[in-house]
Amino acid sequence: DAGVTQSPTHLIKTRGQQVTLRCSPKSGHDTVSWYQQALGQGPQFIFQYYEEEERQRGNFPDRFSGHQFPNYSSELNVNALLLGDSALYLCASSLLGNYEQYFGPGTRLTVT
Amino acid sequence: ELKVEQNPLFLSMQEGKNYTIYCNYSTTSDRLYWYRQDPGKSLESLFVLLSNGAVKQEGRLMASLDTKARLSTLHITAAVHDLSATYFCAVVYNQGGKLIFGQGTELSVKP
């Protein structure tokens, strides 16, 4: 049973560019959440998707947007990258209403 | 907004010793999680605590939850080097699945 997968593993971008990160949830899960983890800090909730709609959102600017596809996979898009966007981006999947969340391996984004 | 605070933030232990990490949270929540993170890696789920008085144990780690005090503890018994990692507690906010994480406790176990 494949767990949560994310791609790419690492990414280097320049300030002002745009980036797309991808996540495939664990088999049978229908909800995907995205978190940003800056170095030395705890993960911060970005948003959550269920049935292809954004269900909850954290305190992140509109530069951060997402999408969920009919197969439950999800993308995180970040526009106009800033140096401060450098972080580990984690995707977590769950079944709506179930308490277990499973985290993927993460995408390390470096903005130069 | 729900706030989660852990202490200590850094913990250097000797092998064989016992210690406790504390996690306080500011408003009512019905679920609390403990995760382990190794450097550069993702989060590994350790425990999910669902009710007041819940206690779970796995190897040298034991977690408990007191919802009235809004406090969870992660107790380490007879620490070994393999337990060196950063430990996070996280609380569900507003029953919506959004997790609010503590700052993390960086644990270093030395021989």
Coordinates of N, CA and C in Angstrom, one line a residue:
Chain A
D1 N 0.9 -1.2 0.0 CA 0.0 0.0 0.0 C 0.9 1.2 0.0
A2 N 0.8 2.0 -1.1 CA 1.6 3.2 -1.2 C 1.1 4.2 -0.2
G3 N 2.1 4.9 0.5 CA 1.7 5.9 1.4 C 1.6 7.2 0.6
V4 N 1.7 8.3 1.3 CA 1.6 9.6 0.7 C 2.9 9.9 -0.1
T5 N 2.8 10.3 -1.3 CA 4.0 10.6 -2.1 C 3.9 12.1 -2.5
Q6 N 5.1 12.7 -2.6 CA 5.2 14.1 -3.0 C 6.3 14.2 -4.1
S7 N 6.2 15.1 -5.0 CA 7.2 15.4 -6.0 C 7.3 16.9 -6.3
P8 N 8.4 17.4 -6.6 CA 9.7 16.8 -6.5 C 10.2 16.7 -5.1
T9 N 11.4 16.1 -4.9 CA 12.0 16.0 -3.6 C 12.6 17.3 -3.2
H10 N 13.4 17.8 -4.1 CA 14.0 19.1 -3.9 C 13.8 20.0 -5.1
L11 N 13.9 21.3 -4.9 CA 13.6 22.3 -5.9 C 14.3 23.5 -5.6
I12 N 15.0 24.1 -6.5 CA 15.7 25.4 -6.3 C 15.0 26.4 -7.3
K13 N 14.6 27.5 -6.8 CA 13.9 28.5 -7.7 C 14.5 29.9 -7.3
T14 N 14.3 30.8 -8.2 CA 14.8 32.2 -8.0 C 13.6 33.1 -7.6
R15 N 13.9 34.1 -6.8 CA 12.9 35.1 -6.4 C 12.1 35.5 -7.6
G16 N 10.7 35.6 -7.4 CA 9.8 36.1 -8.4 C 9.3 35.0 -9.3
Q17 N 9.9 33.8 -9.2 CA 9.4 32.7 -10.0 C 8.2 32.1 -9.4
Q18 N 7.6 31.1 -10.1 CA 6.4 30.4 -9.6 C 6.8 28.9 -9.5
V19 N 6.2 28.2 -8.6 CA 6.5 26.8 -8.4 C 5.2 26.0 -8.1
T20 N 5.2 24.8 -8.6 CA 4.1 23.8 -8.4 C 4.6 22.6 -7.7
L21 N 4.1 22.2 -6.6 CA 4.4 21.0 -5.8 C 3.2 20.1 -5.9
R22 N 3.5 18.8 -5.9 CA 2.5 17.7 -6.1 C 2.4 16.7 -5.0
C23 N 1.2 16.2 -4.8 CA 1.0 15.3 -3.7 C 0.0 14.3 -4.1
S24 N 0.3 13.0 -3.9 CA -0.7 11.9 -4.1 C -1.0 11.3 -2.7
P25 N -2.3 11.3 -2.3 CA -2.6 10.8 -1.0 C -2.5 9.3 -0.8
K26 N -2.5 8.9 0.4 CA -2.6 7.5 0.7 C -3.8 6.9 0.1
S27 N -3.7 5.6 -0.4 CA -4.9 5.0 -1.0 C -6.1 5.0 -0.1
G28 N -7.2 5.4 -0.6 CA -8.4 5.4 0.2 C -8.7 6.8 0.9
H29 N -7.7 7.7 0.9 CA -7.9 9.0 1.5 C -8.5 10.0 0.6
D30 N -9.3 10.9 1.1 CA -10.0 11.9 0.2 C -9.7 13.3 0.6
T31 N -8.9 13.5 1.6 CA -8.6 14.9 2.1 C -7.1 15.1 2.1
V32 N -6.7 16.3 1.6 CA -5.2 16.6 1.5 C -5.0 17.9 2.2
S33 N -4.0 18.0 3.1 CA -3.7 19.2 3.7 C -2.2 19.5 3.4
W34 N -1.9 20.8 3.3 CA -0.5 21.3 3.0 C 0.0 22.1 4.2
Y35 N 1.3 21.8 4.5 CA 2.0 22.5 5.6 C 3.3 23.1 5.1
Q36 N 3.7 24.2 5.7 CA 5.0 24.8 5.4 C 5.9 24.7 6.7
Q37 N 7.1 24.1 6.6 CA 7.9 24.0 7.7 C 9.2 24.7 7.5
A38 N 9.4 25.9 8.0 CA 10.6 26.6 7.9 C 11.7 26.0 8.8
L39 N 12.9 26.2 8.6 CA 14.0 25.6 9.3 C 13.9 25.9 10.8
G40 N 13.9 24.8 11.6 CA 13.9 25.0 13.1 C 12.6 25.4 13.7
Q41 N 11.5 25.3 12.9 CA 10.2 25.6 13.3 C 9.2 24.4 13.1
G42 N 8.1 24.5 13.8 CA 7.0 23.5 13.6 C 6.3 23.8 12.3
P43 N 5.6 22.8 11.7 CA 4.9 23.0 10.5 C 3.7 24.0 10.7
Q44 N 3.5 24.8 9.7 CA 2.4 25.7 9.7 C 1.3 25.3 8.6
F45 N 0.1 25.3 9.0 CA -1.0 24.9 8.1 C -1.2 25.9 7.0
I46 N -1.2 25.4 5.8 CA -1.5 26.3 4.6 C -2.9 26.3 4.2
F47 N -3.4 25.1 3.8 CA -4.8 24.9 3.5 C -5.1 23.4 3.4
Q48 N -6.4 23.1 3.3 CA -6.9 21.7 3.2 C -7.9 21.6 2.0
Y49 N -7.8 20.5 1.3 CA -8.7 20.3 0.2 C -9.5 19.0 0.4
Y50 N -10.8 19.1 0.1 CA -11.7 18.0 0.1 C -12.7 18.2 -1.0
E51 N -13.0 17.1 -1.7 CA -13.9 17.2 -2.9 C -13.6 18.4 -3.8
E52 N -12.3 18.5 -4.1 CA -11.8 19.5 -5.0 C -12.0 20.9 -4.6
E53 N -12.4 21.1 -3.3 CA -12.6 22.5 -2.9 C -11.7 22.8 -1.7
E54 N -11.3 24.0 -1.5 CA -10.5 24.5 -0.4 C -11.5 24.5 0.8
R55 N -11.1 23.7 1.8 CA -12.1 23.6 3.0 C -11.7 24.5 4.1
Q56 N -10.4 24.6 4.3 CA -9.9 25.5 5.4 C -8.6 26.1 4.9
R57 N -8.3 27.3 5.5 CA -7.1 28.0 5.0 C -6.4 28.6 6.2
G58 N -5.1 28.5 6.3 CA -4.3 29.2 7.3 C -3.9 30.6 6.9
N59 N -3.0 31.2 7.7 CA -2.7 32.6 7.5 C -1.6 32.7 6.4
F60 N -1.9 32.4 5.2 CA -0.9 32.5 4.1 C -1.5 33.4 3.1
P61 N -0.7 34.2 2.4 CA -1.2 35.1 1.4 C -1.7 34.4 0.1
D62 N -2.4 35.2 -0.7 CA -3.0 34.6 -1.9 C -2.0 34.1 -2.9
R63 N -0.7 34.4 -2.7 CA 0.3 33.8 -3.6 C 0.3 32.3 -3.5
F64 N -0.2 31.8 -2.4 CA -0.3 30.3 -2.2 C -1.7 29.9 -2.6
S65 N -1.7 29.0 -3.6 CA -3.0 28.5 -4.0 C -2.9 27.0 -4.3
G66 N -4.0 26.4 -4.4 CA -3.9 24.9 -4.5 C -5.0 24.4 -5.4
H67 N -5.0 23.1 -5.6 CA -6.0 22.4 -6.4 C -6.0 21.0 -6.0
Q68 N -7.2 20.4 -6.0 CA -7.4 19.0 -5.8 C -8.1 18.4 -7.1
F69 N -7.6 17.3 -7.5 CA -8.1 16.6 -8.7 C -9.1 15.5 -8.3
P70 N -9.9 15.1 -9.3 CA -10.9 14.0 -9.0 C -10.3 12.8 -8.4
N71 N -9.0 12.5 -8.7 CA -8.4 11.3 -8.1 C -7.8 11.6 -6.7
Y72 N -8.1 12.7 -6.2 CA -7.8 13.2 -4.8 C -6.3 13.7 -4.7
S73 N -5.5 13.6 -5.8 CA -4.2 14.2 -5.7 C -4.3 15.7 -5.7
S74 N -3.3 16.3 -5.3 CA -3.3 17.8 -5.1 C -2.1 18.5 -5.5
E75 N -2.2 19.7 -5.8 CA -1.1 20.6 -6.1 C -1.1 21.8 -5.2
L76 N 0.1 22.3 -4.9 CA 0.3 23.5 -4.2 C 1.1 24.5 -5.2
N77 N 0.6 25.6 -5.4 CA 1.2 26.6 -6.3 C 1.6 27.8 -5.5
V78 N 2.8 28.3 -5.7 CA 3.3 29.5 -5.0 C 3.8 30.4 -6.1
N79 N 3.2 31.6 -6.2 CA 3.6 32.6 -7.2 C 4.5 33.7 -6.5
A80 N 5.3 34.4 -7.4 CA 6.1 35.5 -6.9 C 6.9 35.1 -5.7
L81 N 7.7 34.1 -5.9 CA 8.5 33.5 -4.7 C 9.3 34.5 -4.0
L82 N 9.4 34.4 -2.7 CA 10.2 35.2 -1.9 C 11.2 34.3 -1.2
L83 N 12.3 35.0 -0.7 CA 13.4 34.2 0.0 C 12.7 33.4 1.2
G84 N 11.8 34.1 1.8 CA 11.1 33.5 3.0 C 10.3 32.3 2.7
D85 N 10.0 32.0 1.4 CA 9.3 30.8 1.1 C 10.1 29.6 1.1
S86 N 11.4 29.7 1.3 CA 12.3 28.6 1.4 C 11.9 27.7 2.6
A87 N 11.6 26.5 2.4 CA 11.0 25.7 3.5 C 10.9 24.2 3.0
L88 N 10.5 23.4 4.0 CA 10.1 22.0 3.6 C 8.5 22.1 3.5
Y89 N 8.0 21.6 2.4 CA 6.5 21.6 2.2 C 6.0 20.2 2.4
L90 N 5.1 20.1 3.3 CA 4.6 18.7 3.7 C 3.2 18.6 3.3
C91 N 2.9 17.5 2.7 CA 1.5 17.1 2.4 C 1.0 16.0 3.4
A92 N -0.2 16.2 3.8 CA -0.8 15.1 4.7 C -2.1 14.7 4.1
S93 N -2.4 13.4 4.2 CA -3.7 12.9 3.7 C -4.4 12.3 4.8
S94 N -5.7 12.3 4.7 CA -6.6 11.7 5.7 C -8.0 11.4 5.0
L95 N -8.8 10.7 5.8 CA -10.2 10.4 5.4 C -11.0 11.4 6.2
L96 N -11.8 12.2 5.5 CA -12.6 13.2 6.2 C -13.3 12.6 7.4
G97 N -13.2 13.3 8.5 CA -13.8 12.8 9.8 C -13.0 11.8 10.5
N98 N -11.9 11.3 9.9 CA -11.1 10.3 10.6 C -9.9 11.1 11.3
Y99 N -9.4 10.6 12.4 CA -8.4 11.4 13.1 C -7.0 11.2 12.6
E100 N -6.7 10.2 11.8 CA -5.4 9.9 11.4 C -5.0 10.8 10.2
Q101 N -3.8 11.4 10.3 CA -3.2 12.1 9.2 C -1.9 11.5 8.9
Y102 N -1.6 11.3 7.7 CA -0.4 10.6 7.2 C 0.4 11.7 6.4
F103 N 1.7 11.9 6.8 CA 2.5 12.9 6.1 C 3.4 12.2 5.0
G104 N 3.5 13.0 4.0 CA 4.4 12.6 2.9 C 5.9 12.9 3.3
P105 N 6.8 12.6 2.4 CA 8.2 12.8 2.7 C 8.6 14.3 2.5
G106 N 7.8 15.1 1.9 CA 8.1 16.5 1.8 C 8.8 16.9 0.5
T107 N 8.7 18.2 0.2 CA 9.5 18.8 -0.9 C 10.3 20.0 -0.3
R108 N 11.6 19.9 -0.4 CA 12.4 21.0 0.1 C 12.6 22.0 -1.0
L109 N 12.0 23.2 -0.8 CA 12.1 24.3 -1.7 C 13.1 25.3 -1.2
T110 N 14.0 25.7 -2.1 CA 15.0 26.7 -1.8 C 14.8 27.8 -2.8
V111 N 14.7 29.0 -2.3 CA 14.5 30.2 -3.1 C 15.8 31.1 -3.0
T112 N 16.4 31.3 -4.2 CA 17.7 32.1 -4.1 C 17.5 33.5 -4.7
Chain B
E1 N -7.3 32.2 18.5 CA -6.6 31.1 17.8 C -5.9 30.2 18.8
L2 N -5.9 29.0 18.5 CA -5.3 27.9 19.3 C -3.8 28.1 19.3
K3 N -3.2 28.1 20.4 CA -1.7 28.1 20.5 C -1.2 26.8 21.2
V4 N -0.1 26.3 20.8 CA 0.5 25.1 21.3 C 1.9 25.4 21.7
E5 N 2.3 25.1 23.0 CA 3.6 25.4 23.4 C 4.2 24.2 24.0
Q6 N 5.5 24.0 23.6 CA 6.2 22.8 24.1 C 7.4 23.3 25.0
N7 N 7.7 22.5 26.0 CA 8.9 22.8 26.7 C 9.5 21.5 27.3
P8 N 10.8 21.4 27.3 CA 11.8 22.4 26.8 C 11.9 22.4 25.3
L9 N 12.5 23.3 24.7 CA 12.7 23.4 23.3 C 14.0 22.6 22.9
F10 N 14.9 22.5 23.8 CA 16.1 21.7 23.6 C 16.4 20.8 24.9
L11 N 16.8 19.6 24.6 CA 16.9 18.7 25.7 C 18.1 17.8 25.4
S12 N 19.2 17.9 26.2 CA 20.3 17.0 26.1 C 20.3 16.0 27.2
M13 N 20.2 14.8 26.9 CA 20.1 13.7 27.9 C 21.2 12.8 27.8
Q14 N 21.5 12.1 28.9 CA 22.4 11.0 28.9 C 21.7 9.7 28.7
E15 N 22.3 8.8 28.1 CA 21.7 7.5 27.9 C 21.3 6.9 29.3
G16 N 20.2 6.3 29.3 CA 19.7 5.6 30.5 C 18.9 6.5 31.5
K17 N 18.8 7.8 31.2 CA 18.1 8.7 32.0 C 16.6 8.8 31.6
N18 N 15.8 9.3 32.5 CA 14.4 9.6 32.2 C 14.1 11.1 32.0
Y19 N 13.2 11.4 31.2 CA 12.8 12.8 31.1 C 11.4 13.0 30.5
T20 N 10.8 14.1 30.7 CA 9.5 14.4 30.2 C 9.4 15.7 29.4
I21 N 8.8 15.6 28.2 CA 8.5 16.8 27.4 C 7.0 17.2 27.6
Y22 N 6.8 18.5 27.8 CA 5.5 19.0 28.1 C 4.9 19.7 26.9
C23 N 3.6 19.6 26.7 CA 2.9 20.2 25.6 C 1.6 20.9 26.2
N24 N 1.5 22.2 26.2 CA 0.4 22.9 26.6 C -0.4 23.5 25.4
Y25 N -1.7 23.5 25.5 CA -2.5 24.2 24.4 C -3.6 25.0 25.0
S26 N -4.0 26.0 24.2 CA -4.7 27.1 24.8 C -6.2 27.0 24.8
T27 N -6.8 26.2 23.9 CA -8.2 26.0 23.9 C -8.6 24.6 23.7
T28 N -9.9 24.3 23.9 CA -10.3 22.9 23.9 C -10.1 22.2 22.5
S29 N -9.6 21.0 22.6 CA -9.4 20.2 21.4 C -9.7 18.8 21.7
D30 N -10.1 18.0 20.7 CA -10.5 16.6 21.0 C -9.4 15.6 20.5
R31 N -8.3 16.1 20.0 CA -7.3 15.2 19.5 C -5.9 15.9 19.7
L32 N -5.0 15.1 20.1 CA -3.6 15.5 20.2 C -2.7 14.5 19.7
Y33 N -1.7 14.9 18.9 CA -0.8 14.0 18.2 C 0.6 14.3 18.7
W34 N 1.4 13.3 18.7 CA 2.9 13.4 18.9 C 3.5 12.8 17.6
Y35 N 4.5 13.6 17.1 CA 5.3 13.2 16.0 C 6.8 13.3 16.3
R36 N 7.5 12.5 15.5 CA 9.0 12.5 15.6 C 9.5 12.9 14.2
Q37 N 10.5 13.8 14.2 CA 11.1 14.2 13.0 C 12.6 14.1 13.1
D38 N 13.2 13.3 12.2 CA 14.7 13.2 12.0 C 15.1 14.3 11.1
P39 N 16.4 14.8 11.2 CA 16.9 15.9 10.4 C 16.6 15.7 8.9
G40 N 16.0 16.7 8.3 CA 15.8 16.6 6.9 C 14.7 15.6 6.4
K41 N 14.0 15.0 7.4 CA 13.0 14.0 7.0 C 11.6 14.6 7.4
S42 N 10.6 13.7 7.0 CA 9.2 14.1 7.3 C 8.8 13.7 8.7
L43 N 7.5 13.8 9.0 CA 7.0 13.6 10.3 C 6.6 12.1 10.4
E44 N 7.0 11.5 11.5 CA 6.6 10.1 11.8 C 5.6 10.1 12.9
S45 N 4.4 9.6 12.7 CA 3.4 9.6 13.8 C 3.8 8.7 14.9
L46 N 3.7 9.2 16.1 CA 4.0 8.3 17.3 C 2.7 7.9 18.0
F47 N 2.0 8.9 18.4 CA 0.7 8.7 19.2 C -0.4 9.6 18.7
V48 N -1.6 9.1 18.9 CA -2.8 9.9 18.8 C -3.6 9.7 20.1
L49 N -3.9 10.8 20.7 CA -4.6 10.8 22.0 C -5.9 11.4 21.8
L50 N -7.0 10.7 22.2 CA -8.3 11.1 21.8 C -9.2 11.5 23.0
S51 N -8.8 11.2 24.2 CA -9.7 11.5 25.3 C -8.9 11.8 26.6
N52 N -9.6 12.4 27.5 CA -9.0 12.8 28.8 C -8.5 11.5 29.5
G53 N -7.3 11.6 30.0 CA -6.8 10.4 30.7 C -6.1 9.4 29.8
A54 N -6.2 9.6 28.5 CA -5.6 8.6 27.5 C -4.1 8.5 27.8
V55 N -3.6 7.3 27.8 CA -2.2 7.0 27.9 C -1.9 5.9 26.9
K56 N -0.8 6.2 26.1 CA -0.3 5.3 25.2 C 1.2 5.1 25.3
Q57 N 1.7 3.9 25.1 CA 3.1 3.6 25.2 C 3.6 2.8 24.1
E58 N 4.8 3.1 23.6 CA 5.5 2.4 22.6 C 6.9 2.4 22.9
G59 N 7.4 1.2 23.3 CA 8.8 1.1 23.6 C 9.2 2.0 24.8
R60 N 10.1 2.9 24.7 CA 10.6 3.8 25.7 C 9.8 5.1 25.8
L61 N 8.8 5.2 25.0 CA 8.0 6.5 25.0 C 6.6 6.2 25.5
M62 N 6.1 7.1 26.3 CA 4.8 7.0 26.8 C 4.2 8.4 26.8
A63 N 3.0 8.5 26.2 CA 2.3 9.8 26.1 C 1.0 9.8 26.9
S64 N 0.6 10.9 27.4 CA -0.6 11.0 28.2 C -1.3 12.3 27.9
L65 N -2.6 12.4 28.2 CA -3.3 13.6 27.9 C -4.3 13.9 29.0
D66 N -4.2 15.2 29.4 CA -5.1 15.7 30.4 C -5.9 16.9 29.8
T67 N -7.1 16.7 29.3 CA -7.8 17.7 28.6 C -8.3 18.8 29.5
K68 N -8.5 18.5 30.7 CA -8.9 19.6 31.6 C -7.8 20.6 31.9
A69 N -6.6 20.1 32.0 CA -5.4 21.0 32.2 C -4.9 21.4 30.8
R70 N -5.4 20.9 29.7 CA -4.9 21.2 28.4 C -3.4 20.9 28.3
L71 N -3.0 19.7 28.7 CA -1.6 19.4 28.9 C -1.4 17.9 28.4
S72 N -0.4 17.7 27.6 CA 0.0 16.4 27.3 C 1.5 16.3 27.6
T73 N 1.9 15.1 28.0 CA 3.3 14.8 28.3 C 3.8 13.6 27.4
L74 N 5.1 13.7 27.1 CA 5.8 12.6 26.4 C 6.9 12.2 27.3
H75 N 6.8 11.0 27.9 CA 7.8 10.6 28.9 C 8.8 9.6 28.2
I76 N 10.0 9.9 28.4 CA 11.1 9.0 27.9 C 11.7 8.3 29.0
T77 N 11.8 7.0 28.8 CA 12.3 6.1 29.9 C 13.6 5.5 29.4
A78 N 14.7 5.6 30.2 CA 16.0 5.0 29.9 C 16.4 5.3 28.5
A79 N 16.6 6.6 28.2 CA 16.9 7.1 26.8 C 18.1 6.3 26.2
V80 N 17.9 6.1 24.9 CA 19.0 5.6 24.1 C 19.3 6.5 22.9
H81 N 20.4 6.4 22.3 CA 20.9 7.4 21.3 C 19.9 7.4 20.1
D82 N 19.3 6.3 19.8 CA 18.3 6.2 18.7 C 17.1 7.1 18.9
L83 N 16.9 7.6 20.1 CA 15.7 8.5 20.3 C 16.1 9.9 19.9
S84 N 17.3 10.2 19.6 CA 17.7 11.6 19.2 C 16.9 12.0 18.0
A85 N 16.2 13.1 18.1 CA 15.3 13.6 17.0 C 14.6 14.8 17.6
T86 N 13.7 15.4 16.7 CA 12.9 16.5 17.2 C 11.5 16.0 17.4
Y87 N 10.8 16.3 18.5 CA 9.5 15.8 18.8 C 8.5 17.0 18.8
F88 N 7.4 16.7 18.1 CA 6.4 17.8 18.0 C 5.1 17.2 18.6
C89 N 4.4 18.1 19.3 CA 3.0 17.8 19.6 C 2.1 18.7 18.6
A90 N 1.0 18.2 18.3 CA 0.1 19.0 17.5 C -1.4 18.7 17.9
V91 N -2.2 19.8 17.8 CA -3.5 19.7 18.3 C -4.5 20.1 17.2
V92 N -5.6 19.4 17.1 CA -6.6 19.7 16.0 C -7.3 20.9 16.4
Y93 N -7.5 21.8 15.4 CA -8.1 23.1 15.7 C -9.5 23.1 15.1
N94 N -10.5 23.3 16.0 CA -11.9 23.5 15.6 C -12.5 22.3 14.9
Q95 N -12.0 21.1 15.2 CA -12.5 19.8 14.7 C -12.5 19.8 13.2
G96 N -11.7 20.6 12.6 CA -11.7 20.6 11.1 C -10.5 19.8 10.5
G97 N -9.6 19.3 11.3 CA -8.5 18.5 10.7 C -7.3 19.4 10.6
K98 N -7.4 20.7 10.8 CA -6.2 21.6 10.8 C -5.4 21.3 12.0
L99 N -4.1 21.0 11.8 CA -3.3 20.8 13.0 C -2.5 22.0 13.3
I100 N -2.4 22.3 14.6 CA -1.6 23.4 15.1 C -0.4 22.7 15.8
F101 N 0.8 23.0 15.4 CA 2.0 22.4 16.0 C 2.6 23.2 17.0
G102 N 3.3 22.5 18.0 CA 4.2 23.2 18.9 C 5.5 23.5 18.2
Q103 N 6.4 24.2 18.9 CA 7.7 24.6 18.3 C 8.6 23.4 18.1
G104 N 8.3 22.3 18.8 CA 9.2 21.2 18.7 C 10.2 21.2 19.8
T105 N 10.6 20.0 20.3 CA 11.6 19.8 21.3 C 12.7 19.0 20.6
E106 N 13.9 19.6 20.5 CA 15.1 18.9 19.9 C 15.8 18.1 21.0
L107 N 15.7 16.8 20.9 CA 16.3 15.9 21.9 C 17.6 15.3 21.4
S108 N 18.6 15.4 22.2 CA 19.9 14.8 21.9 C 20.3 13.9 23.1
V109 N 20.4 12.6 22.7 CA 20.8 11.6 23.8 C 22.3 11.2 23.6
K110 N 23.0 11.5 24.6 CA 24.5 11.3 24.5 C 24.9 10.1 25.4
P111 N 25.9 9.3 24.9 CA 26.4 8.2 25.7 C 27.0 8.6 27.0

